[in-house]
PDB file of C-alpha atoms in Angstrom:
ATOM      1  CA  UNK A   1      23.662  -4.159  -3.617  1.00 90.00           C
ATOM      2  CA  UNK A   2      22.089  -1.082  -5.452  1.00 92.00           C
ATOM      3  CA  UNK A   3      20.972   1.606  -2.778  1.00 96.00           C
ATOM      4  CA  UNK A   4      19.050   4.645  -4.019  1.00 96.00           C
ATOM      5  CA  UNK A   5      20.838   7.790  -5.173  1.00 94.00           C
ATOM      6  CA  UNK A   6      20.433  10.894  -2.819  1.00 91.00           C
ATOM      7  CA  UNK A   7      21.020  14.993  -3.029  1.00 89.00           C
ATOM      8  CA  UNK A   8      22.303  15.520   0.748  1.00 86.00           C
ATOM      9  CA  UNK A   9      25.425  15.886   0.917  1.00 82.00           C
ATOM     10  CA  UNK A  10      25.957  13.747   4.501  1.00 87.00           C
ATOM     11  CA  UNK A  11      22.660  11.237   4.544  1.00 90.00           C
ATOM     12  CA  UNK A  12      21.803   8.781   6.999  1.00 93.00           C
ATOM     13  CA  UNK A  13      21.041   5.168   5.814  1.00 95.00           C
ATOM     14  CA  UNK A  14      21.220   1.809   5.827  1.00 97.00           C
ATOM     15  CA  UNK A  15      22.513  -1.495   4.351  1.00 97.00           C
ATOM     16  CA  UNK A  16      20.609  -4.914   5.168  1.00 97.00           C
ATOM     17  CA  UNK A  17      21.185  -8.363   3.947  1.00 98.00           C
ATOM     18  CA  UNK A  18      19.042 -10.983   5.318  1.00 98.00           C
ATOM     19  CA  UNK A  19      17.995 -14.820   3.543  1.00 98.00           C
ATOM     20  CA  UNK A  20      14.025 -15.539   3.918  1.00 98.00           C
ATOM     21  CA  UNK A  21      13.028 -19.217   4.169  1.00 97.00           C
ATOM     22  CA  UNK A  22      10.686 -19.320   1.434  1.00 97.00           C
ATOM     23  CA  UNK A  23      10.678 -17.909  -2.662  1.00 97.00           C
ATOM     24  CA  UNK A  24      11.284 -14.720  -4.021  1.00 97.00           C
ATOM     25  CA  UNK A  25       8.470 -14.836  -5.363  1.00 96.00           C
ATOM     26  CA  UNK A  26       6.235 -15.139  -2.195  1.00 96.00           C
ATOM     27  CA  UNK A  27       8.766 -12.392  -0.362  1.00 97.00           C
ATOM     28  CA  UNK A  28       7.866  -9.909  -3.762  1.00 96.00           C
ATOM     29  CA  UNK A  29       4.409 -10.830  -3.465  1.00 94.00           C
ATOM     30  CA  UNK A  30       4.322 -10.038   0.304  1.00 95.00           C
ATOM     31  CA  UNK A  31       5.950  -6.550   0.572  1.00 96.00           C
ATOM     32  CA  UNK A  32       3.598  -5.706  -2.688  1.00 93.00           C
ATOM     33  CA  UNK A  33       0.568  -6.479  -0.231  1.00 93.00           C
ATOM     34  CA  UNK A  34       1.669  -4.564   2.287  1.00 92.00           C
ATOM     35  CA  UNK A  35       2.196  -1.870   0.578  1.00 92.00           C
ATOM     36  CA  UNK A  36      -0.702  -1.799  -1.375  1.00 89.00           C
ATOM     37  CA  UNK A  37      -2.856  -2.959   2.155  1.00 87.00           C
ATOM     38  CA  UNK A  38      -2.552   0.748   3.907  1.00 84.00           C
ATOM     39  CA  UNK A  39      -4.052   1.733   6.328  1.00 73.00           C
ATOM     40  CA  UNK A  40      -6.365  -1.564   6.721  1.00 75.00           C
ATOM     41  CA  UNK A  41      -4.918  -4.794   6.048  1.00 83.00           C
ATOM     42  CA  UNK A  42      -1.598  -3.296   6.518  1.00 89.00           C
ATOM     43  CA  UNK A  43       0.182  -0.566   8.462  1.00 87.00           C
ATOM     44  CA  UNK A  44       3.621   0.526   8.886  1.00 91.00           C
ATOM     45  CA  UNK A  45       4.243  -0.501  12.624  1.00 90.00           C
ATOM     46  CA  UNK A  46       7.169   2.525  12.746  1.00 90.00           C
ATOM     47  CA  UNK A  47       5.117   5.607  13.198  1.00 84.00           C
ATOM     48  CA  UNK A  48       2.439   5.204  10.474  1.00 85.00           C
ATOM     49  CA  UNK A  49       4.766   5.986   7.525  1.00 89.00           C
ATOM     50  CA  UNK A  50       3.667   5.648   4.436  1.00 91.00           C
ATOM     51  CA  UNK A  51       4.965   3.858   1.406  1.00 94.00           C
ATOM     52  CA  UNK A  52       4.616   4.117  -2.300  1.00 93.00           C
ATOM     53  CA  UNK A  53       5.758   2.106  -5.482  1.00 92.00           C
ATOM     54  CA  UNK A  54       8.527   3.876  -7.282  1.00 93.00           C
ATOM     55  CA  UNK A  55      11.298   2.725 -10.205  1.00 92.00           C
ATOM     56  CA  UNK A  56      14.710   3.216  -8.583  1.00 94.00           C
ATOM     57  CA  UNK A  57      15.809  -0.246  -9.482  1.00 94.00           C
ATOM     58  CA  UNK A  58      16.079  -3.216  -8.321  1.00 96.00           C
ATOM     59  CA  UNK A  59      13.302  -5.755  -8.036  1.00 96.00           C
ATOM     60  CA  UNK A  60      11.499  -3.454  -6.216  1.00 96.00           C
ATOM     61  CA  UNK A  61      11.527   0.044  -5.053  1.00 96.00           C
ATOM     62  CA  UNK A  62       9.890   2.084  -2.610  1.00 96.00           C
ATOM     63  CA  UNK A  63       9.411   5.780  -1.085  1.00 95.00           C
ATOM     64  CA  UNK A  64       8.611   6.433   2.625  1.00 94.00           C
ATOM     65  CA  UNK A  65       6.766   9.180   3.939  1.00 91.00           C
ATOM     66  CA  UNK A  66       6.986   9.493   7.833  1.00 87.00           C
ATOM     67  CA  UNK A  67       3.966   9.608   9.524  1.00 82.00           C
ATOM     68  CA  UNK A  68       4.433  13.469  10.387  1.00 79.00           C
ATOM     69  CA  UNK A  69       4.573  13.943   6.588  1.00 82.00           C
ATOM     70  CA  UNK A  70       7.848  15.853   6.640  1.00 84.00           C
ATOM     71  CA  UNK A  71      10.633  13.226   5.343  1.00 89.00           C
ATOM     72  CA  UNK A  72      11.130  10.817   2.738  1.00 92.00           C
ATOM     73  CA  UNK A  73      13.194   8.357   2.214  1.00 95.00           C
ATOM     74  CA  UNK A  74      14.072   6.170  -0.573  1.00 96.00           C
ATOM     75  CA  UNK A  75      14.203   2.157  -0.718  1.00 97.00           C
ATOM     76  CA  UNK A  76      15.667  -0.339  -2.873  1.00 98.00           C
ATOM     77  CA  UNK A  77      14.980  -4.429  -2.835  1.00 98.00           C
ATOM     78  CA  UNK A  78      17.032  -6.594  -4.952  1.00 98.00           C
ATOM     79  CA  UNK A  79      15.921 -10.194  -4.127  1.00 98.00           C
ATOM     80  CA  UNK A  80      18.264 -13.359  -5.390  1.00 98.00           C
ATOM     81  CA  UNK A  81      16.940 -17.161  -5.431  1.00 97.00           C
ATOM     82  CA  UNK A  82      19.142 -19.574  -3.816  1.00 97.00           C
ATOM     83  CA  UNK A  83      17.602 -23.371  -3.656  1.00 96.00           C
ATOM     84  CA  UNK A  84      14.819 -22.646  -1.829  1.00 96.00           C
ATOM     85  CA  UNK A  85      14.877 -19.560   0.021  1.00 98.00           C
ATOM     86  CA  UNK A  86      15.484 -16.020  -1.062  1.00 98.00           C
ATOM     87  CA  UNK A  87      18.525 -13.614  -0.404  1.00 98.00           C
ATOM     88  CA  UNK A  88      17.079 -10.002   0.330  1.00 98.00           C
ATOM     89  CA  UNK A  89      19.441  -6.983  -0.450  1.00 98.00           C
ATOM     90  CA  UNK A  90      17.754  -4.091   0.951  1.00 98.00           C
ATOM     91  CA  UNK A  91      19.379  -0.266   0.845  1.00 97.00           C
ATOM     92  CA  UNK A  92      17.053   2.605   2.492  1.00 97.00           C
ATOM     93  CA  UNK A  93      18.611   6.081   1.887  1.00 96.00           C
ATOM     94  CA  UNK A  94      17.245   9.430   3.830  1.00 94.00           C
ATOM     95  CA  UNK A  95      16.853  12.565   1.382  1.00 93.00           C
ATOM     96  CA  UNK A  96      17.953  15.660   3.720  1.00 89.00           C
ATOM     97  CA  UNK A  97      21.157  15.533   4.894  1.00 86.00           C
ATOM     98  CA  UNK A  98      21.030  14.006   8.471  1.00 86.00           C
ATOM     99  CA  UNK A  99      22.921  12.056  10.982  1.00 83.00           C
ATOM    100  CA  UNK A 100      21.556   9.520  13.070  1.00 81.00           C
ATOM    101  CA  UNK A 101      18.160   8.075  12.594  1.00 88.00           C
ATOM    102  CA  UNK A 102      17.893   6.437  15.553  1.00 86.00           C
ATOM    103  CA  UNK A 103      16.762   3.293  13.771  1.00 91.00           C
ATOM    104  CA  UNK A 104      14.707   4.490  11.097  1.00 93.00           C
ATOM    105  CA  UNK A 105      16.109   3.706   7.919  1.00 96.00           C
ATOM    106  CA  UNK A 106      16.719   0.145   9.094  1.00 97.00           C
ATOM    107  CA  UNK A 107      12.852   0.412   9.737  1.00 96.00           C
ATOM    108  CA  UNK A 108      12.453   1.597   6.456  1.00 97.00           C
ATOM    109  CA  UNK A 109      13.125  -1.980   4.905  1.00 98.00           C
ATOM    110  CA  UNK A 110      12.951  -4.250   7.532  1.00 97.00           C
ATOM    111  CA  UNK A 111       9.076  -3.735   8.219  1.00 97.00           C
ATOM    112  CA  UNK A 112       8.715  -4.826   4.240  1.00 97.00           C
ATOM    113  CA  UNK A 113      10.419  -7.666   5.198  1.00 97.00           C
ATOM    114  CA  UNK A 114       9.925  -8.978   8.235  1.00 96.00           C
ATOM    115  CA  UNK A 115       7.388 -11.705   9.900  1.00 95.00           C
ATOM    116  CA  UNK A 116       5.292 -13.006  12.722  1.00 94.00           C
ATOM    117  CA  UNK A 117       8.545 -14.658  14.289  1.00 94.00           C
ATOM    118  CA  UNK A 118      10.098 -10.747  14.410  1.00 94.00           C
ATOM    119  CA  UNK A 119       6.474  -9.196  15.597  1.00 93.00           C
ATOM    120  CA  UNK A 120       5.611  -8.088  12.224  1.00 94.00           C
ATOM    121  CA  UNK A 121       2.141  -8.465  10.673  1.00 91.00           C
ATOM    122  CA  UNK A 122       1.890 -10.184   7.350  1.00 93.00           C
ATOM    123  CA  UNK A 123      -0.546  -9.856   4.642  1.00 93.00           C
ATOM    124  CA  UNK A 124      -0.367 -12.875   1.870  1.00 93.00           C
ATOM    125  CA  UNK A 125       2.843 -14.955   3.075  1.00 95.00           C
ATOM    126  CA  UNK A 126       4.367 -15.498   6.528  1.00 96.00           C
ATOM    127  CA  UNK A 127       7.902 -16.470   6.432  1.00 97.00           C
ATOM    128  CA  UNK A 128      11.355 -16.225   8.725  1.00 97.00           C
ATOM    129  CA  UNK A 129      14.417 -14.368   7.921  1.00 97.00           C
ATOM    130  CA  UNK A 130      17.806 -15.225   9.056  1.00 97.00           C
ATOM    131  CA  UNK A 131      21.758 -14.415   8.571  1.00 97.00           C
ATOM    132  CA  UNK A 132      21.045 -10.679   8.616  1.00 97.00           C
ATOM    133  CA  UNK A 133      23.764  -8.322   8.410  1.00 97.00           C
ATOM    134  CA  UNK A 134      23.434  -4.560   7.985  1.00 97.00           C
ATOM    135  CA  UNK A 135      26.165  -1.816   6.833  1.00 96.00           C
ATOM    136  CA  UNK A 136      24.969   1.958   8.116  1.00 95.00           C
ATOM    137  CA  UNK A 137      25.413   5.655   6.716  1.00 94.00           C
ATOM    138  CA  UNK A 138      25.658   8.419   8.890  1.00 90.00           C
ATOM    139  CA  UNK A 139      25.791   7.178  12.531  1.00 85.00           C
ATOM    140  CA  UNK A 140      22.582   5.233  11.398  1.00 92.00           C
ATOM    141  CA  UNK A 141      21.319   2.634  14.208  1.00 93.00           C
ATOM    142  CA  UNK A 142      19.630  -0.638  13.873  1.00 94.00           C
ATOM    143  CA  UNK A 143      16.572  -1.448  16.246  1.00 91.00           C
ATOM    144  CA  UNK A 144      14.035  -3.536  15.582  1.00 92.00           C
ATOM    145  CA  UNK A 145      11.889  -2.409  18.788  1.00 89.00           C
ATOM    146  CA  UNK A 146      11.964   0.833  17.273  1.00 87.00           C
ATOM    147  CA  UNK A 147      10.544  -0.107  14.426  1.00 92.00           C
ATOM    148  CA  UNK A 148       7.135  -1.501  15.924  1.00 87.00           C
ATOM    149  CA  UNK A 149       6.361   1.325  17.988  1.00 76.00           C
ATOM    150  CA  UNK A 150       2.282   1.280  16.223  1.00 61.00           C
ATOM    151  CA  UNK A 151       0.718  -1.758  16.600  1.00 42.00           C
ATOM    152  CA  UNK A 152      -2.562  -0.868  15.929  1.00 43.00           C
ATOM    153  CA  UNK A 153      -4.666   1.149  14.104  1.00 44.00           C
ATOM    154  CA  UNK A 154      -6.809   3.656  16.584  1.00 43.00           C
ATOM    155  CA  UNK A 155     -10.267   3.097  16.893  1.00 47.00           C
ATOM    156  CA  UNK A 156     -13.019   5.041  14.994  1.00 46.00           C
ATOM    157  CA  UNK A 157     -14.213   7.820  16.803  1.00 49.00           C
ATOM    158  CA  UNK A 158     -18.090   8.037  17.626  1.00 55.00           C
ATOM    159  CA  UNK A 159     -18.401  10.900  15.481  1.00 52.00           C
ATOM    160  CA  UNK A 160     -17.198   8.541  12.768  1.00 50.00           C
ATOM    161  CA  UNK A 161     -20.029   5.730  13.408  1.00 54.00           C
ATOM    162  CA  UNK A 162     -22.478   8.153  13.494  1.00 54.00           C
ATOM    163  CA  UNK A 163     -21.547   9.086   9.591  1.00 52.00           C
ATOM    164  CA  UNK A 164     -21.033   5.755   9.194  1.00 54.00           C
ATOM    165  CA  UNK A 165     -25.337   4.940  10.106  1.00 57.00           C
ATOM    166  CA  UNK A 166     -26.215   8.165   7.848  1.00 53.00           C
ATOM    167  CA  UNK A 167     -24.481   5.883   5.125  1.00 53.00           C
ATOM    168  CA  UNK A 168     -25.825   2.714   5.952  1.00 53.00           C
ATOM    169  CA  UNK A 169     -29.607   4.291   5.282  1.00 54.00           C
ATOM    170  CA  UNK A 170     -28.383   5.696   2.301  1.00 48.00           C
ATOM    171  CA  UNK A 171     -26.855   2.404   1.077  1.00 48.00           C
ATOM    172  CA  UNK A 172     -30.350   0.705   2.518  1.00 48.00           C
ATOM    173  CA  UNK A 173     -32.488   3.235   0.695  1.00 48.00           C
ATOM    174  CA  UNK A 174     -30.517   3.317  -2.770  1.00 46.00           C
ATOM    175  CA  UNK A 175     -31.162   7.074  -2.972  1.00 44.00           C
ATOM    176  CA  UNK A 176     -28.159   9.799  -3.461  1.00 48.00           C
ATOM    177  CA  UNK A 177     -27.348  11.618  -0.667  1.00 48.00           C
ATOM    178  CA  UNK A 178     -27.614  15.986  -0.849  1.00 47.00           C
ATOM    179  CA  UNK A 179     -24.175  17.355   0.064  1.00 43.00           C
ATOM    180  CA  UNK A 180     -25.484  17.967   3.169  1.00 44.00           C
ATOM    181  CA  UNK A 181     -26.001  14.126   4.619  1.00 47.00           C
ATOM    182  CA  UNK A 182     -22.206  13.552   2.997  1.00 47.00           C
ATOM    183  CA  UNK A 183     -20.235  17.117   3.216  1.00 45.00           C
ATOM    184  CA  UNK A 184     -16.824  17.406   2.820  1.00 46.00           C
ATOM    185  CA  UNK A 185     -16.011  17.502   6.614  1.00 46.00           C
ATOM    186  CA  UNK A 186     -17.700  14.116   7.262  1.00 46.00           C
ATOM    187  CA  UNK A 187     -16.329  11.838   5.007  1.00 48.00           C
ATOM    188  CA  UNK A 188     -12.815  12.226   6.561  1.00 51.00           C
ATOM    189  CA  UNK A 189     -14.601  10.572   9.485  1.00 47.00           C
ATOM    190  CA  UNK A 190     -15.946   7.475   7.541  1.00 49.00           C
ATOM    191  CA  UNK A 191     -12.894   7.174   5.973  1.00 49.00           C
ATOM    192  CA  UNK A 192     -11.154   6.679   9.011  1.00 48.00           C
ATOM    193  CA  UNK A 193     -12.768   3.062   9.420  1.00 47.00           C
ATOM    194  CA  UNK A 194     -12.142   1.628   6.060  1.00 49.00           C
ATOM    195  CA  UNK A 195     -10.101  -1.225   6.066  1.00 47.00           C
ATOM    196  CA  UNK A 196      -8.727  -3.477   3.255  1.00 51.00           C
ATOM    197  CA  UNK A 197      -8.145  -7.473   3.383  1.00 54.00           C
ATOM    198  CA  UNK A 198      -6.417  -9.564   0.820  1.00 56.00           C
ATOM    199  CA  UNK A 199      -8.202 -12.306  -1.257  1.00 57.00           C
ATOM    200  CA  UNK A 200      -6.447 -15.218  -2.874  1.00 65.00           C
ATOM    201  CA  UNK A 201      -6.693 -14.866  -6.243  1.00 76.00           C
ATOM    202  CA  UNK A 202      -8.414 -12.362  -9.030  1.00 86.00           C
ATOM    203  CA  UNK A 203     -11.866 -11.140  -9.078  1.00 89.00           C
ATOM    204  CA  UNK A 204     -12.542  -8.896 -11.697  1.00 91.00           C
ATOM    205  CA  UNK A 205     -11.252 -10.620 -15.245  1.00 91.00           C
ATOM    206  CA  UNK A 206     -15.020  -9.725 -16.720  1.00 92.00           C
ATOM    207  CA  UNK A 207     -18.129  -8.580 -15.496  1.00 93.00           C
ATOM    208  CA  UNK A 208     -21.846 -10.458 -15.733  1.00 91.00           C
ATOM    209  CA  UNK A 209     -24.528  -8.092 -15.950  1.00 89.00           C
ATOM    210  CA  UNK A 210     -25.525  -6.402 -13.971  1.00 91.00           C
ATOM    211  CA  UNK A 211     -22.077  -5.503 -13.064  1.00 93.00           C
ATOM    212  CA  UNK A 212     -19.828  -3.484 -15.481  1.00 94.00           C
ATOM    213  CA  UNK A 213     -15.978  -3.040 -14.895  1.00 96.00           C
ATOM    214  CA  UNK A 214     -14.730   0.023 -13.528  1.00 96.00           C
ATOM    215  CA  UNK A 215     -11.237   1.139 -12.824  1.00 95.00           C
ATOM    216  CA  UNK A 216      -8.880   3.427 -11.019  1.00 93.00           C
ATOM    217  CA  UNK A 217      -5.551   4.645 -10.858  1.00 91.00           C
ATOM    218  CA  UNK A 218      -3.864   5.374  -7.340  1.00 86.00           C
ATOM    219  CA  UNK A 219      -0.639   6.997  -8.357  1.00 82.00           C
ATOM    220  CA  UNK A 220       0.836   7.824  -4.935  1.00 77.00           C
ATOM    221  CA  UNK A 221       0.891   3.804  -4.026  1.00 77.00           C
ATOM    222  CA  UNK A 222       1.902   2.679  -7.615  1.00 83.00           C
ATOM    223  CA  UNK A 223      -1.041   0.512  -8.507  1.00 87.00           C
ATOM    224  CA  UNK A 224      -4.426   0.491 -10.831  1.00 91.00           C
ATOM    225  CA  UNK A 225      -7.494  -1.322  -9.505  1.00 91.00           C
ATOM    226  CA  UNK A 226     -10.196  -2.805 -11.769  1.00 94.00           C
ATOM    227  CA  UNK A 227     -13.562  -4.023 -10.062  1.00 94.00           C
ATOM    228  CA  UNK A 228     -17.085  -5.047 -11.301  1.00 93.00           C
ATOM    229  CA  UNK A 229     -19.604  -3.242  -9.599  1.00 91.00           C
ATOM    230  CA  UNK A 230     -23.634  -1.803 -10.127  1.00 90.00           C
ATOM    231  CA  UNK A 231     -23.380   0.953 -12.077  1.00 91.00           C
ATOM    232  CA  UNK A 232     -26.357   2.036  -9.940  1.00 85.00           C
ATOM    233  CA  UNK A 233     -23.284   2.259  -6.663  1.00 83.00           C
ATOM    234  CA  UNK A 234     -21.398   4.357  -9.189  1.00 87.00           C
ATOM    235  CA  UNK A 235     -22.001   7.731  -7.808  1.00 82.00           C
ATOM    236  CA  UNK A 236     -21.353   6.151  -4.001  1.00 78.00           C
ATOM    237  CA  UNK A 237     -18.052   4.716  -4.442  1.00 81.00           C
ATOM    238  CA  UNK A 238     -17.016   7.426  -6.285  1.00 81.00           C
ATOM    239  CA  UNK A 239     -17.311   9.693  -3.333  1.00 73.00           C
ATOM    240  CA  UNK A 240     -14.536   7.497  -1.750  1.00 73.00           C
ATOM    241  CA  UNK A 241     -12.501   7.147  -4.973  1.00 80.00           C
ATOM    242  CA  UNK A 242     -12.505  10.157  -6.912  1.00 81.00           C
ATOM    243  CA  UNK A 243     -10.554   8.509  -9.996  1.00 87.00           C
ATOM    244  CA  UNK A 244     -12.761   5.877 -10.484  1.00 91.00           C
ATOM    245  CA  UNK A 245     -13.962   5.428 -14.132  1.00 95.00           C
ATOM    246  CA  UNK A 246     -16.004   2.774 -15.868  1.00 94.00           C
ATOM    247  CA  UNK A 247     -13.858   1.153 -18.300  1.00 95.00           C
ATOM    248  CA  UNK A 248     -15.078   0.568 -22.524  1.00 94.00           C
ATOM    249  CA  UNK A 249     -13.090  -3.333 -22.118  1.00 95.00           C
ATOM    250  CA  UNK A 250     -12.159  -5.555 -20.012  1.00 93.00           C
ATOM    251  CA  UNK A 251      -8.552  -4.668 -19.233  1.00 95.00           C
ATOM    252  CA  UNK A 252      -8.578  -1.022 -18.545  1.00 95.00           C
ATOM    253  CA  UNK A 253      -5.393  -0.909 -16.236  1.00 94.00           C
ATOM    254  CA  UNK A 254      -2.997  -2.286 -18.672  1.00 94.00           C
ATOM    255  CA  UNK A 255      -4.088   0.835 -21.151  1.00 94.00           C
ATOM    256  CA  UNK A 256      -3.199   3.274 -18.373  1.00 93.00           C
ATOM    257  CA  UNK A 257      -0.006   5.317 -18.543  1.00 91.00           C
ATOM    258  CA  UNK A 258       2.328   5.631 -15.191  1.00 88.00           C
ATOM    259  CA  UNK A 259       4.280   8.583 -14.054  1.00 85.00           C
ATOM    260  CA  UNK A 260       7.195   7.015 -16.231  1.00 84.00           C
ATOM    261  CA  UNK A 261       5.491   6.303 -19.146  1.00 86.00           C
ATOM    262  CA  UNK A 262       4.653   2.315 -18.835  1.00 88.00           C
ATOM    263  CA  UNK A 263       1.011   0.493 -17.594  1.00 90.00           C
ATOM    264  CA  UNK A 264      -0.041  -1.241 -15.313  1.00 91.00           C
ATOM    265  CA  UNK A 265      -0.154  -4.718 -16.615  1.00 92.00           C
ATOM    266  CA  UNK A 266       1.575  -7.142 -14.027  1.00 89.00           C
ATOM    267  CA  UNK A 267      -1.223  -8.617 -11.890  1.00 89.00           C
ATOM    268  CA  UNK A 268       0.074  -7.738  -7.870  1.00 84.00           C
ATOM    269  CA  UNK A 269      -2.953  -8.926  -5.413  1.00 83.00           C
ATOM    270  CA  UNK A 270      -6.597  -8.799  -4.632  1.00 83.00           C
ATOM    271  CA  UNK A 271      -8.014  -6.696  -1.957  1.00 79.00           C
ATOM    272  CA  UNK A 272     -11.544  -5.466  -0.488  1.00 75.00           C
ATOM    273  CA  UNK A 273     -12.089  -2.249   0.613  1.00 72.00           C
ATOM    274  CA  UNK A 274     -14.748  -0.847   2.421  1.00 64.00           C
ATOM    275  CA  UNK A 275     -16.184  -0.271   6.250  1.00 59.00           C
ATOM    276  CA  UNK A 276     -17.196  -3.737   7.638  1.00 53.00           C
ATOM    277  CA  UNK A 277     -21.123  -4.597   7.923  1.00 53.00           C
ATOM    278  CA  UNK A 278     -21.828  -1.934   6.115  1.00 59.00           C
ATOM    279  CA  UNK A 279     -20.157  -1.120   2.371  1.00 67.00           C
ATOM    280  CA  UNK A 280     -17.545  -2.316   0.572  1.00 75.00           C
ATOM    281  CA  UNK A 281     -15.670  -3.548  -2.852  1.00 81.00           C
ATOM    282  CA  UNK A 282     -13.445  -5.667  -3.876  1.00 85.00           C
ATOM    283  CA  UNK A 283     -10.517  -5.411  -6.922  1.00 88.00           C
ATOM    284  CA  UNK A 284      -7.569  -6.830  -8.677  1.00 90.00           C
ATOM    285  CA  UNK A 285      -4.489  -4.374  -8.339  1.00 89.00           C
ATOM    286  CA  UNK A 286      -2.333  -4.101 -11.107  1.00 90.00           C
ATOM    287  CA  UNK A 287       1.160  -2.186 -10.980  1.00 88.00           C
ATOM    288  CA  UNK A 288       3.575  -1.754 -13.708  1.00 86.00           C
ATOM    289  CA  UNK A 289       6.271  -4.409 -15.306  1.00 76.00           C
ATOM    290  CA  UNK A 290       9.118  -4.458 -12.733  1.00 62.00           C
ATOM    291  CA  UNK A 291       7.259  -2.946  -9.896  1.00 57.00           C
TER     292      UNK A 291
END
């Protein structure tokens, strides 16, 4: 089992071994959904943490922020066929040095893993786990009722709705808005009530006119969307993605450089974003070979 490296000199962490009752290839696909489903389709159930696709090894690697934004730990998934099901090696390593996590690191990469049967909340593909076995650092503790402690995502606030219906007769009217109907300080609030749900298969491989293929690069979560969309919506959805860019061919993300120097040319899931009843968009995710 490869766990990630780490600076602190005594660091909390933890081992776990587990066999899922379905392919590797499903279990891969899953934790890449959920990952790439924050905050809509998916959360993390322990605190609202939040992951991103990284290159530590394995078959795939992760980062955790915690959901008060002041620790980070690092993750580690080496997945093994065997007949039909899938042996999961999992290693979650904190970054500062600490002692007891009260449950935490096992969190970290059982919540990736984990499904219906456990309480969890799957994305693409439901499947059980058993035989699990887990080896701790540091006085680390393994609870799985800690680790679903946020169930639920909270509710939009009024204040939210109400920017929401200043949208909706923009989006009705087809005119841009002046900074004024969509300032800084109330698109937080609209924000708040996107959500994102998985489709089956790919969307976007090329665009019929009207539409034209756009594309955008989300660094923090690993992954480079490509959608068709009106270029007359252009100026709207860029207000919610700032990176978005209308591509010269039709596969933009696999000429995009990562942090580390590859592209993002392995096809990971489709997803729609957007508020519901009101606006939204759906693209093909792409992260890079290995990811």
């Amino acid at each position: 089992m490869t766990c990630p490296s780490t600076s602190a000199w005594v660091a909390a962490g933890m081992k776990l071994t587990t066999t899922a009752a379905t392919s590797c290839d499903k279990v891969l696909a899953e934790m890449k959904a959920r990952v790439a489903g924050q905050y809509g389709a998916w959360h993390d159930p322990h605190n609202n943490g939040t992951y991103s696709v990284q290159s530590y090894g394995g078959t795939f690697s992760t980062s955790r922020l915690t959901g008060d934004g002041k620790y980070t730990d690092k993750q580690i998934f080496t997945l093994t066929t065997s007949g039909d099901s899938c042996v999961i090696e999992a290693c979650s390593r904190s970054q500062v040095t600490s002692y007891l996590d009260y449950g935490t690191n096992y969190c970290d990469v059982k919540v990736l893993v984990c499904g219906s049967a456990d309480g969890c909340k799957p994305v693409v593909n439901d499947f059980t786990t058993s035989g699990e076995s887990t080896e701790a650092f540091a006085g680390s503790s393994v609870d799985l009722s800690s680790c679903l402690k946020v169930l639920s995502k909270p509710k939009a606030s009024a204040a939210a709705a109400k920017v929401a219906a200043k949208v909706a007769t923009i989006v009705e009217k087809e005119i841009e808005p002046t900074s004024a109907e969509l300032s800084a300080a109330m698109m937080p609030k609209l924000k708040a009530q996107m959500t994102v749900e998985a489709a089956d298969g790919p969307c976007c491989k090329s665009c019929e006119e009207p539409l034209a293929k756009y594309y955008s690069v989300d660094v923090p979560h690993g992954f480079c969307g490509e959608t068709c969309m009106n270029p007359s919506k252009y100026w709207l959805f860029k207000i919610f993605e700032s990176n978005l860019t209308k591509a010269t061919d039709n596969t933009p993300c696999s000429e995009q450089f990562t942090p580390t120097g590859g592209h993002y040319t392995q096809y990971s899931s489709t997803v729609t974003h957007g508020v519901p009843g009101l606006l939204s968009i759906t693209l093909d995710l792409f992260a890079p070979v290995g990811a």
